[in-house]
Amino acid sequence: MMGGPVVVLALVGWLGSHGGPDRTAAAADAAWVLVTSGPWALGWLIAAVGWGWPVRMLLFRGHRHRLALQAGTGVALLMTLDAALGALGALQWGGSIGAWVLVLVGFGLVLAQLVRARRAAPVLPILIWTAVPAVAVLLVAACSAPGWLWASEFGGYDALSYHLQLPAEWLALGRIEPLDHNVYSYLPGYVEAAYYHLAVLIGDGIGAVYACQLLHASLAVLTAAVVGRAAADAGGALAGAVAAVIVLGTPWTVVVGSLGYNEMAVALFLATGMLVISDRSAGTLPGAATLGLLAAAACGAKLTAAGLAAAPLGLLLLLSTPSRRWPALIVAAALGGLLVLAPWLARNWLYSGNPVFPFATGWFGAAHWSPEQAAIWAKGHLSPLAPAGRLVEAWHQLFRYGIGPNPDPGEPWLPQWSVLPWLAVAGVVAGLLSPPQRRHSQLLAIVLVMQVLFWVLMTHIKSRFMLPAVVPGAFAVGLGAAAVRDRLSSKTARHIGTVVVGLLGLIWCCVPAAIFLRERGGAPAAMIGWADVLTGDRLSATDRVSWSEDLPAIYLNYVMAPTSRTLLVGEATPLLYRGDIAYQTTWDRGPLSEAMRRNPVEPVRWLSDLRDQGFTHLLVNLQMLELWEREGWNDPRLTARRVLDAADQHAELERAFSDQLRLYRLR
């Protein structure tokens, strides 16, 4: 079994060598990032496990899966503490003393538990090692500079816009707080709070990006372990191994898990909640409180978890307990959930008067937004399709995503689900036909149906947003595999069946590698460890000038005068900019929008207004402005044509990084 990690590292080196001409350097960069950034991510995770011990002792001391539950609830608790203490500025007390205290207390709790431990380390089923290719891709991809991978995520646009950008801004501010130019800062942001914690420890928001990505990758691995534990409890060792391998080998898990996103936390808390329900203690008040805590933490990670994780867990709790106990259990779960979400609700209420802004603006107010902005936000996060159209879109985004012709050539089309939706359906059917697995398969079917309904009715029906379905889906596949093997009549046939399952698992986990190797023209590892190159920090003065011809971040960071101040228009991914810049997301309204509002028909006044505010330059991303305009997301005044005409007539073009990305000097 010790050969497994060695094989992982060997594959990491081989995958890392796919970085263009200098393959040796790329592989070395991957090793360097793992050595220098991996310990920060692992340290946070170990501390989280430690913080889970008090929760374990209080709520589920006697649960047979208490160690797995401790890990899941510990992650939830430490993220909640990060969100709460970060909002108070406590993580940056004394520089970074507050952040270190949380980590060291967590370490101390782990150490105290280890001293008391008497159990031997678990022996992993050999089938688990078929996941090695997927884990290797997960690690290598997590070592790449943000913005490079993946095509289906447009280079991780959301990470550059807010998942990793907000922690960097909070670090500069000294605390977590909502920002009027980035509406995503008003979301709960519990995963981003953990990233902020890492940024405080490391001392640099950009320097912490790899630790953040590796932490998210670690949550993917932990999710697979918890799903495997739940499936093994329901269907035996084979079911557990298959379920864990399915989670890790699903391309969406590798793609999303390797980015600085937040979905894997939702998947982890859903898996942990399902593990709670597998024991009869779920029907106790502590069990219900634990479920409430996990459901709320999932919502704290990503609000779509309300329908993809929290609602399914709530229904499973009710289905697993007598109705006479429902009132007490609901109260216990609600109290546990309220405790977790209190930092977000209080923070938003204090800053905006609306505890759930930017939602429910009709009830609690739109804060600094206009009614028009609130309407655009709501429209932009729901599908405009009629019911029949939604079903067709769901079919494309789930069951045949990346398979066959692309129904929308302008959108990504890669097999990120592989064939998991089909396998999940087959697994549920096989489980329903097997008496030992029937009850669990029924519950999994309910969870999957609830998730699909919420996704179709309450979201814009994008494939990635269904990622939490990997938890019940993989669980169902594991149970189905166990049910099929149990039907084999002889011991020899069962052994052959296990071998076949292992081979299929290995093939399954090679699919993410195949997708990875086709990224970026066959050089997916070309920017491993290159964040400080893309900012210009690691370049010589001569190279900075040369590279700045194509990369605006380097030009703004090092070529322009230090006294320059630049307004980004249409450029809402500012993570790599270290200079004095201002930006806003498509949903927000920045200085140029305000200038246009005050002087609707005088472009010269728009730019004069910006100069009065201290701006010296304007960086315009015409491509994104046109996209926002086409989708109906942006300020109706802020069209690409109007901005371009104003800049061409009343400013000086200083640098055209491309036809679509231009830097103007304000005259």
XYZ file of C-alpha atoms in Angstrom:
667
model
C 0.000 0.000 0.000
C 2.943 2.357 0.560
C 3.542 2.286 -3.181
C 0.355 4.275 -3.781
C 1.721 7.695 -2.751
C 4.905 6.980 -4.712
C 2.845 6.310 -7.841
C 0.871 9.514 -7.240
C 4.090 11.536 -7.027
C 5.481 9.844 -10.138
C 2.321 10.716 -12.076
C 2.446 14.259 -10.718
C 5.933 14.563 -12.164
C 4.886 13.106 -15.518
C 1.772 15.283 -15.810
C 3.759 18.288 -14.702
C 6.192 17.684 -17.557
C 3.477 18.654 -20.060
C 4.376 22.292 -19.801
C 5.766 23.101 -23.205
C 9.406 22.913 -24.301
C 10.991 23.042 -20.834
C 9.329 19.917 -19.413
C 11.873 19.356 -16.640
C 11.334 22.859 -15.283
C 7.565 22.415 -15.299
C 7.797 19.168 -13.337
C 10.182 20.801 -10.873
C 7.782 23.730 -10.483
C 4.973 21.304 -9.589
C 7.118 19.700 -6.908
C 8.104 23.124 -5.576
C 4.514 24.330 -5.319
C 3.465 21.140 -3.518
C 6.343 21.451 -1.045
C 5.917 25.168 -0.341
C 2.129 25.597 -0.528
C 0.863 22.121 0.337
C 1.766 22.355 4.041
C -0.350 25.506 4.461
C -3.423 23.778 3.045
C -2.742 20.602 4.998
C -2.129 22.604 8.151
C -5.508 24.355 7.860
C -7.208 21.000 7.279
C -5.503 19.371 10.283
C -6.523 22.318 12.436
C -10.095 21.921 11.193
C -10.109 18.256 12.204
C -8.925 19.358 15.632
C -11.724 21.902 15.947
C -14.145 19.105 15.109
C -13.262 17.258 18.304
C -15.329 19.493 20.662
C -18.272 19.172 18.253
C -17.826 15.414 18.274
C -17.719 15.216 22.056
C -20.794 17.423 22.345
C -23.028 16.088 19.581
C -22.051 12.631 18.359
C -19.621 11.029 20.765
C -21.119 7.559 20.292
C -21.628 7.629 16.525
C -19.886 4.735 14.798
C -18.491 7.114 12.161
C -17.389 9.737 14.643
C -13.921 10.250 13.121
C -15.310 10.997 9.654
C -17.980 13.207 11.180
C -15.339 15.027 13.191
C -13.474 15.882 10.004
C -16.568 17.167 8.176
C -17.974 19.161 11.075
C -14.501 20.439 11.928
C -14.147 21.951 8.471
C -17.593 23.530 8.894
C -16.703 24.948 12.309
C -13.334 26.388 11.309
C -14.849 28.032 8.229
C -17.515 29.546 10.480
C -14.868 30.794 12.896
C -12.900 32.253 9.992
C -16.007 34.087 8.771
C -16.899 35.384 12.236
C -13.433 36.353 13.464
C -12.461 37.633 10.035
C -15.395 40.047 10.073
C -14.189 41.337 13.449
C -10.662 41.774 12.124
C -9.461 39.280 14.712
C -7.506 37.086 12.287
C -5.142 39.984 11.643
C -4.719 41.019 15.261
C -1.032 41.511 15.849
C -0.366 41.047 12.161
C -1.333 37.389 11.894
C -1.420 36.287 15.527
C -5.172 35.759 15.497
C -4.924 33.481 12.463
C -2.121 31.475 14.055
C -4.027 31.046 17.304
C -6.879 29.291 15.482
C -4.451 26.943 13.752
C -2.393 26.186 16.848
C -5.471 25.476 18.969
C -6.643 23.074 16.271
C -3.248 21.386 16.242
C -3.353 21.094 20.010
C -6.750 19.417 19.905
C -5.498 16.922 17.307
C -2.432 16.197 19.409
C -4.525 15.680 22.531
C -6.736 13.269 20.636
C -3.775 11.350 19.233
C -2.394 10.870 22.728
C -5.683 9.231 23.735
C -6.094 7.230 20.520
C -5.897 3.468 20.691
C -7.176 2.554 17.219
C -4.934 1.299 14.422
C -4.835 3.163 11.135
C -7.492 1.927 8.692
C -6.481 -0.351 5.836
C -7.622 1.036 2.503
C -9.228 -1.351 -0.014
C -6.902 -2.007 -2.938
C -9.532 -0.686 -5.371
C -9.005 2.782 -3.927
C -5.639 2.963 -5.631
C -7.295 2.991 -9.051
C -8.030 6.656 -8.283
C -4.310 7.511 -8.465
C -4.457 9.066 -11.991
C -7.318 11.366 -10.999
C -5.626 12.424 -7.760
C -2.419 13.172 -9.648
C -4.282 15.413 -12.120
C -6.069 17.108 -9.222
C -2.758 17.991 -7.570
C -0.962 19.123 -10.729
C -3.876 21.282 -11.839
C -4.090 22.861 -8.372
C -0.452 23.943 -8.773
C -1.207 25.948 -11.923
C -1.490 29.718 -11.912
C -5.093 30.923 -11.614
C -6.485 31.794 -15.024
C -4.678 29.058 -16.957
C -6.968 26.024 -16.515
C -9.732 24.991 -17.415
C -11.417 25.698 -20.778
C -14.829 24.757 -19.423
C -14.370 27.369 -16.686
C -12.859 30.041 -18.932
C -9.646 29.782 -16.954
C -11.389 29.816 -13.590
C -12.982 33.221 -14.201
C -14.923 33.169 -10.936
C -11.766 32.556 -8.919
C -10.075 35.561 -10.508
C -13.201 37.653 -10.002
C -14.041 36.837 -6.396
C -13.158 33.441 -4.883
C -9.454 34.363 -4.695
C -9.785 38.095 -5.324
C -11.866 38.833 -2.226
C -9.405 37.257 0.232
C -6.650 39.412 -1.288
C -8.766 42.546 -0.840
C -9.768 41.575 2.689
C -6.118 41.060 3.558
C -5.358 44.613 2.436
C -8.372 45.944 4.392
C -7.492 43.991 7.541
C -10.877 42.292 7.846
C -13.701 40.570 6.002
C -16.304 43.068 4.926
C -18.809 43.541 2.085
C -17.511 45.606 -0.816
C -19.885 47.722 -2.871
C -17.906 47.134 -6.065
C -18.043 43.333 -5.727
C -21.488 41.983 -4.853
C -20.090 38.510 -4.266
C -18.577 39.829 -1.036
C -22.142 40.021 0.297
C -22.586 36.260 -0.123
C -21.750 34.109 2.918
C -18.258 33.343 1.563
C -17.274 30.759 4.164
C -14.812 29.018 1.832
C -13.427 32.409 0.857
C -13.041 33.119 4.579
C -10.827 30.024 4.812
C -8.828 31.321 1.837
C -8.529 34.646 3.635
C -7.208 32.775 6.680
C -4.511 31.219 4.484
C -3.694 34.613 2.966
C -3.226 36.065 6.447
C -0.926 33.207 7.437
C 1.155 33.517 4.263
C 1.041 37.306 4.195
C 0.132 37.787 0.541
C -3.137 37.246 -1.302
C -1.499 36.250 -4.582
C 1.155 34.186 -2.837
C -1.608 32.204 -1.128
C -3.450 31.145 -4.295
C -1.801 27.728 -4.521
C -2.516 26.948 -0.880
C -6.154 27.889 -1.508
C -6.375 25.682 -4.583
C -4.712 22.793 -2.775
C -7.103 23.220 0.148
C -10.054 22.924 -2.217
C -8.421 19.854 -3.770
C -8.021 18.390 -0.271
C -11.732 18.907 0.359
C -12.396 16.885 -2.808
C -10.314 14.001 -1.454
C -11.979 14.253 1.944
C -15.401 14.222 0.276
C -14.494 11.012 -1.541
C -13.387 9.459 1.750
C -16.631 10.369 3.514
C -18.793 9.167 0.607
C -16.791 5.951 0.566
C -17.324 5.491 4.295
C -21.084 5.985 3.946
C -21.330 3.604 0.988
C -19.224 0.966 2.756
C -21.519 1.170 5.757
C -24.532 0.564 3.506
C -23.153 -1.936 1.009
C -19.785 -3.259 2.129
C -16.147 -2.571 1.260
C -16.636 -2.862 -2.501
C -19.438 -0.288 -2.471
C -17.292 2.106 -0.431
C -14.262 1.773 -2.686
C -16.302 2.197 -5.860
C -18.112 5.256 -4.486
C -14.851 6.950 -3.480
C -13.262 6.215 -6.858
C -16.306 7.539 -8.699
C -16.134 10.824 -6.773
C -12.433 11.313 -7.474
C -12.580 10.222 -11.108
C -15.525 12.399 -12.119
C -13.961 15.100 -14.309
C -16.052 17.858 -12.726
C -14.559 16.921 -9.333
C -11.026 17.305 -10.676
C -11.758 20.473 -12.647
C -13.616 22.283 -9.886
C -11.589 20.780 -7.055
C -8.316 22.056 -8.506
C -9.578 25.649 -8.755
C -10.013 28.150 -5.941
C -13.785 27.584 -5.981
C -16.218 26.572 -3.225
C -18.267 23.612 -4.511
C -16.258 20.863 -2.843
C -17.151 22.221 0.582
C -20.837 21.827 -0.300
C -20.199 18.254 -1.438
C -18.262 17.497 1.757
C -20.999 18.793 4.060
C -23.681 16.930 2.118
C -21.671 13.704 2.342
C -21.068 14.222 6.051
C -24.768 14.870 6.630
C -25.680 11.667 4.819
C -23.236 9.849 7.082
C -25.053 11.298 10.100
C -28.344 9.962 8.779
C -26.894 6.478 8.291
C -26.956 6.068 12.056
C -30.093 6.032 14.202
C -28.642 8.843 16.286
C -29.774 11.192 13.499
C -33.201 11.116 15.126
C -31.836 12.543 18.386
C -31.606 16.224 19.204
C -27.776 16.236 18.926
C -28.044 14.419 15.588
C -30.535 16.968 14.270
C -28.346 19.827 15.507
C -25.386 18.282 13.673
C -27.417 18.079 10.482
C -28.499 21.694 10.886
C -24.891 22.732 11.362
C -23.787 20.878 8.216
C -26.715 22.086 6.108
C -26.052 25.692 7.115
C -22.314 25.316 6.484
C -23.120 24.059 2.984
C -25.205 27.205 2.412
C -22.377 29.253 3.886
C -20.094 27.792 1.256
C -22.504 28.343 -1.659
C -26.101 29.485 -1.389
C -27.373 27.078 -4.053
C -26.704 24.419 -1.417
C -30.076 25.412 0.042
C -31.695 23.182 -2.572
C -28.801 20.901 -3.433
C -27.756 19.922 0.096
C -29.765 21.495 2.933
C -33.261 20.598 1.673
C -32.325 16.976 0.866
C -30.712 16.540 4.281
C -33.779 17.992 5.971
C -36.109 15.652 4.122
C -33.910 12.629 4.883
C -34.003 13.555 8.563
C -37.801 13.652 8.546
C -38.103 10.407 6.585
C -35.817 8.615 9.019
C -37.702 9.602 12.195
C -41.292 9.292 13.525
C -43.440 12.326 12.798
C -44.101 12.923 16.502
C -40.450 13.907 16.912
C -40.369 16.312 13.979
C -41.070 19.570 15.870
C -38.229 19.028 18.341
C -35.812 17.891 15.625
C -36.666 20.843 13.397
C -35.999 23.259 16.246
C -32.668 21.577 17.038
C -31.613 21.626 13.390
C -32.693 25.254 13.000
C -30.693 26.311 16.061
C -27.600 24.505 14.784
C -28.012 26.128 11.394
C -28.669 29.602 12.772
C -25.517 29.411 14.884
C -23.445 28.705 11.767
C -25.038 31.338 9.530
C -25.177 34.061 12.200
C -21.831 35.665 11.185
C -23.055 36.179 7.614
C -26.548 37.354 8.557
C -25.218 39.812 11.122
C -22.503 41.127 8.815
C -24.897 41.756 5.943
C -27.503 43.320 8.191
C -24.975 45.743 9.656
C -23.563 46.761 6.276
C -26.688 46.775 4.104
C -29.782 46.474 6.297
C -30.631 43.284 4.394
C -29.329 40.126 6.110
C -29.478 38.121 2.875
C -28.501 40.786 0.323
C -28.459 40.607 -2.701
C -31.507 38.363 -2.297
C -34.994 39.188 -0.973
C -34.480 42.842 -1.892
C -38.235 43.302 -2.117
C -38.587 42.355 1.547
C -35.461 43.736 3.200
C -34.308 46.410 0.779
C -31.767 46.668 -2.027
C -29.020 48.344 0.051
C -26.821 50.446 -2.293
C -28.350 48.918 -5.406
C -31.102 50.363 -7.567
C -34.255 48.317 -8.205
C -32.954 47.887 -11.772
C -29.768 46.203 -10.507
C -31.698 43.883 -8.220
C -33.913 42.862 -11.138
C -30.912 42.237 -13.400
C -29.265 40.105 -10.708
C -32.385 38.013 -10.221
C -32.847 37.579 -13.954
C -29.204 36.656 -14.473
C -29.381 33.774 -12.005
C -32.492 32.059 -13.325
C -33.048 30.351 -16.644
C -35.328 32.324 -18.992
C -36.449 29.097 -20.681
C -39.982 27.730 -20.597
C -40.525 24.408 -18.774
C -39.989 22.316 -21.905
C -36.849 24.283 -22.739
C -35.518 23.794 -19.234
C -35.891 20.045 -19.537
C -34.036 20.048 -22.836
C -31.277 22.190 -21.337
C -31.026 19.883 -18.322
C -30.662 16.928 -20.688
C -27.789 18.669 -22.465
C -26.061 19.943 -19.320
C -26.284 16.703 -17.367
C -26.880 13.492 -19.279
C -25.025 14.322 -22.493
C -22.713 17.147 -21.446
C -19.639 16.952 -23.659
C -20.971 13.955 -25.587
C -22.050 14.322 -29.202
C -22.575 17.633 -31.033
C -22.564 20.816 -28.995
C -26.052 22.405 -28.963
C -24.447 25.801 -28.249
C -21.072 26.094 -30.049
C -20.290 29.276 -28.161
C -20.238 27.447 -24.833
C -17.754 24.849 -23.491
C -18.534 21.238 -24.341
C -16.390 18.669 -22.566
C -17.381 15.351 -20.916
C -17.076 16.732 -17.389
C -19.684 14.322 -16.054
C -18.253 11.420 -18.060
C -21.168 8.958 -17.832
C -21.892 9.408 -14.119
C -25.582 10.406 -14.553
C -26.222 7.184 -16.457
C -24.254 5.111 -13.948
C -26.148 6.726 -11.075
C -29.501 5.794 -12.597
C -28.271 2.245 -13.190
C -26.927 2.095 -9.637
C -30.242 3.209 -8.155
C -32.130 0.610 -10.203
C -29.714 -2.161 -9.207
C -29.934 -1.121 -5.573
C -33.733 -1.071 -5.641
C -33.719 -4.643 -6.941
C -31.447 -5.792 -4.102
C -33.185 -6.089 -0.699
C -30.043 -5.273 1.355
C -29.514 -1.990 -0.540
C -33.145 -1.088 -1.242
C -33.710 1.351 1.619
C -30.528 3.310 0.937
C -31.205 3.346 -2.800
C -34.660 4.779 -2.195
C -33.192 7.611 -0.144
C -30.511 8.284 -2.758
C -33.149 8.430 -5.475
C -35.061 11.016 -3.426
C -31.932 13.136 -2.984
C -31.079 13.008 -6.692
C -34.618 13.922 -7.741
C -34.675 16.859 -5.297
C -31.345 18.107 -6.589
C -32.387 17.910 -10.224
C -35.697 19.671 -9.551
C -34.022 22.520 -7.683
C -31.314 22.839 -10.324
C -33.856 22.970 -13.158
C -36.379 25.253 -11.443
C -34.210 27.609 -9.366
C -30.911 28.079 -11.236
C -29.693 28.953 -14.719
C -29.135 25.227 -15.377
C -25.369 25.206 -15.850
C -23.656 21.837 -15.590
C -21.165 22.742 -12.861
C -23.882 23.860 -10.477
C -25.047 20.249 -10.176
C -21.691 19.145 -8.778
C -23.091 18.235 -5.303
C -24.995 15.463 -7.103
C -21.677 13.630 -7.336
C -22.223 12.625 -3.695
C -25.510 10.685 -4.019
C -24.566 9.694 -7.574
C -21.306 8.028 -6.548
C -23.020 6.508 -3.501
C -25.637 4.970 -5.809
C -23.011 3.588 -8.175
C -21.193 1.983 -5.252
C -24.357 0.319 -3.985
C -25.251 -0.799 -7.499
C -21.839 -2.399 -7.990
C -22.183 -4.256 -4.691
C -25.701 -5.404 -5.602
C -24.537 -6.775 -8.961
C -21.562 -8.573 -7.432
C -23.752 -10.114 -4.739
C -25.885 -11.674 -7.463
C -22.912 -13.605 -8.844
C -23.307 -17.241 -7.910
C -19.734 -18.371 -7.272
C -16.743 -17.074 -5.370
C -14.639 -17.197 -8.538
C -17.177 -15.088 -10.414
C -17.158 -12.546 -7.605
C -13.368 -12.316 -7.724
C -13.507 -11.807 -11.481
C -16.207 -9.191 -10.957
C -13.973 -7.331 -8.506
C -11.105 -7.333 -11.008
C -13.400 -6.012 -13.726
C -14.623 -3.273 -11.400
C -11.015 -2.343 -10.662
C -10.138 -2.094 -14.365
C -13.224 -0.003 -15.046
C -12.347 2.224 -12.078
C -8.856 2.758 -13.490
C -10.296 3.700 -16.884
C -12.779 6.004 -15.164
C -9.981 7.840 -13.367
C -7.996 8.277 -16.581
C -10.738 10.399 -18.158
C -9.723 13.546 -16.198
C -6.130 12.951 -17.303
C -7.244 12.760 -20.942
C -9.110 16.056 -20.597
C -6.173 17.659 -18.791
C -3.629 16.656 -21.429
C -5.713 18.345 -24.154
C -5.862 21.666 -22.306
C -3.966 24.669 -23.622
C -2.870 23.065 -26.886
C -1.311 20.069 -25.182
C 0.742 22.107 -22.696
C -1.578 22.194 -19.666
C 1.259 22.418 -17.160
C 2.968 25.382 -18.800
C 2.043 27.781 -15.992
C 2.560 25.682 -12.900
C 3.727 28.027 -10.169
C 3.611 31.040 -12.471
C 1.365 33.432 -10.575
C 4.353 35.566 -9.597
C 5.513 35.509 -13.226
C 2.153 36.738 -14.483
C 2.261 39.607 -11.977
C 5.838 40.400 -13.005
C 7.187 39.821 -9.486
C 9.591 37.065 -10.589
C 10.745 38.753 -13.791
C 13.773 40.901 -14.384
C 13.286 44.538 -15.325
C 14.028 43.729 -18.968
C 11.605 40.803 -19.057
C 8.908 42.902 -17.429
C 9.044 45.368 -20.296
C 8.968 42.567 -22.860
C 6.154 40.578 -21.224
C 4.107 43.704 -20.617
C 3.489 43.930 -24.366
C 0.860 41.216 -23.963
C 0.054 41.104 -20.238
C -1.672 44.198 -18.824
C -1.109 43.125 -15.221
C 2.662 43.352 -15.651
C 2.333 46.687 -17.437
C 0.181 48.173 -14.681
C 2.243 46.618 -11.885
C 5.735 47.566 -13.059
C 5.887 49.664 -16.251
C 3.427 52.430 -15.452
C 4.354 55.150 -12.986
C 3.704 54.192 -9.338
C 1.444 57.227 -9.008
C -0.908 55.957 -11.726
C -4.459 54.969 -10.855
C -6.407 52.839 -13.316
C -10.115 52.177 -13.649
C -10.919 48.747 -15.083
C -14.038 48.740 -17.258
C -15.295 45.340 -18.314
C -12.215 43.802 -16.735
C -13.624 42.119 -13.599
C -10.809 39.640 -12.933
C -8.270 41.856 -11.155
C -6.484 39.228 -9.029
C -3.044 39.659 -10.614
C -3.065 43.472 -10.549
C -0.926 44.852 -7.723
C -1.097 48.502 -8.762
C -3.634 51.128 -7.730
C -6.749 49.966 -9.553
C -10.514 50.102 -9.189
C -12.971 47.658 -10.711
C -16.527 46.396 -10.384
C -18.364 43.232 -11.325
C -20.973 43.287 -14.062
C -23.744 43.490 -11.443
C -22.250 46.527 -9.702
C -22.018 50.141 -10.818
C -18.639 51.829 -10.717
C -17.265 55.364 -11.187
C -17.855 55.417 -14.953
C -21.483 54.356 -14.566
C -21.978 57.103 -12.015
C -20.361 59.665 -14.310
C -22.640 58.569 -17.148
C -25.669 58.874 -14.908
C -24.773 62.442 -13.960
C -23.953 63.512 -17.536
C -25.945 61.246 -19.873
C -24.961 62.892 -23.193
C -21.535 64.461 -22.527
C -18.739 61.853 -22.904
C -16.045 64.426 -22.259
C -17.591 65.028 -18.839
C -17.429 61.299 -18.060
C -13.667 61.234 -18.371
C -13.279 64.590 -16.678
C -15.251 63.180 -13.754
C -12.863 60.206 -13.578
C -9.830 62.535 -13.565
C -11.370 64.484 -10.707
C -11.532 61.225 -8.756
C -7.792 60.688 -9.255
C -7.856 58.218 -12.137
C -5.057 58.564 -14.674
C -5.875 55.595 -16.909
C -8.757 53.529 -18.243
C -8.323 49.823 -19.067
C -11.225 48.697 -21.271
C -12.143 45.078 -21.977
C -14.454 45.421 -24.969
C -15.077 41.693 -25.298
C -16.520 41.390 -21.808
C -18.535 44.593 -22.150
C -20.105 43.206 -25.319
C -20.845 39.888 -23.583
C -22.454 41.605 -20.590
C -24.451 43.833 -22.916
C -25.626 40.859 -24.985
C -26.705 38.957 -21.884
C -28.431 42.007 -20.395
C -26.318 41.970 -17.228
C -24.504 45.287 -17.268
C -25.473 48.915 -16.767
C -27.556 49.748 -19.863
C -25.593 53.009 -20.206
C -22.234 51.234 -20.154
C -22.138 49.794 -23.664
C -18.924 48.867 -25.435
C -19.679 51.327 -28.223
C -20.228 54.294 -25.902
C -17.127 53.547 -23.828
C -14.956 53.071 -26.916
C -16.189 56.235 -28.608
C -15.628 58.297 -25.456
C -12.127 56.898 -24.922
C -11.065 57.302 -28.566
C -12.291 60.899 -28.715
C -11.331 62.233 -25.299
C -8.417 60.072 -24.099
C -5.105 58.874 -25.492
C -4.558 55.228 -26.439
C -1.436 54.235 -24.535
C -1.340 50.500 -25.198
C -3.485 48.000 -27.120
C -2.815 44.594 -25.612
C -5.248 43.218 -28.187
C -8.125 44.511 -30.282
C -10.396 43.856 -27.314
C -8.196 45.036 -24.429
C -7.023 48.641 -24.513
C -5.357 51.000 -22.071
C -6.110 54.722 -22.360
C -4.434 57.658 -20.651
C -6.899 60.282 -19.448
C -6.017 63.701 -20.836
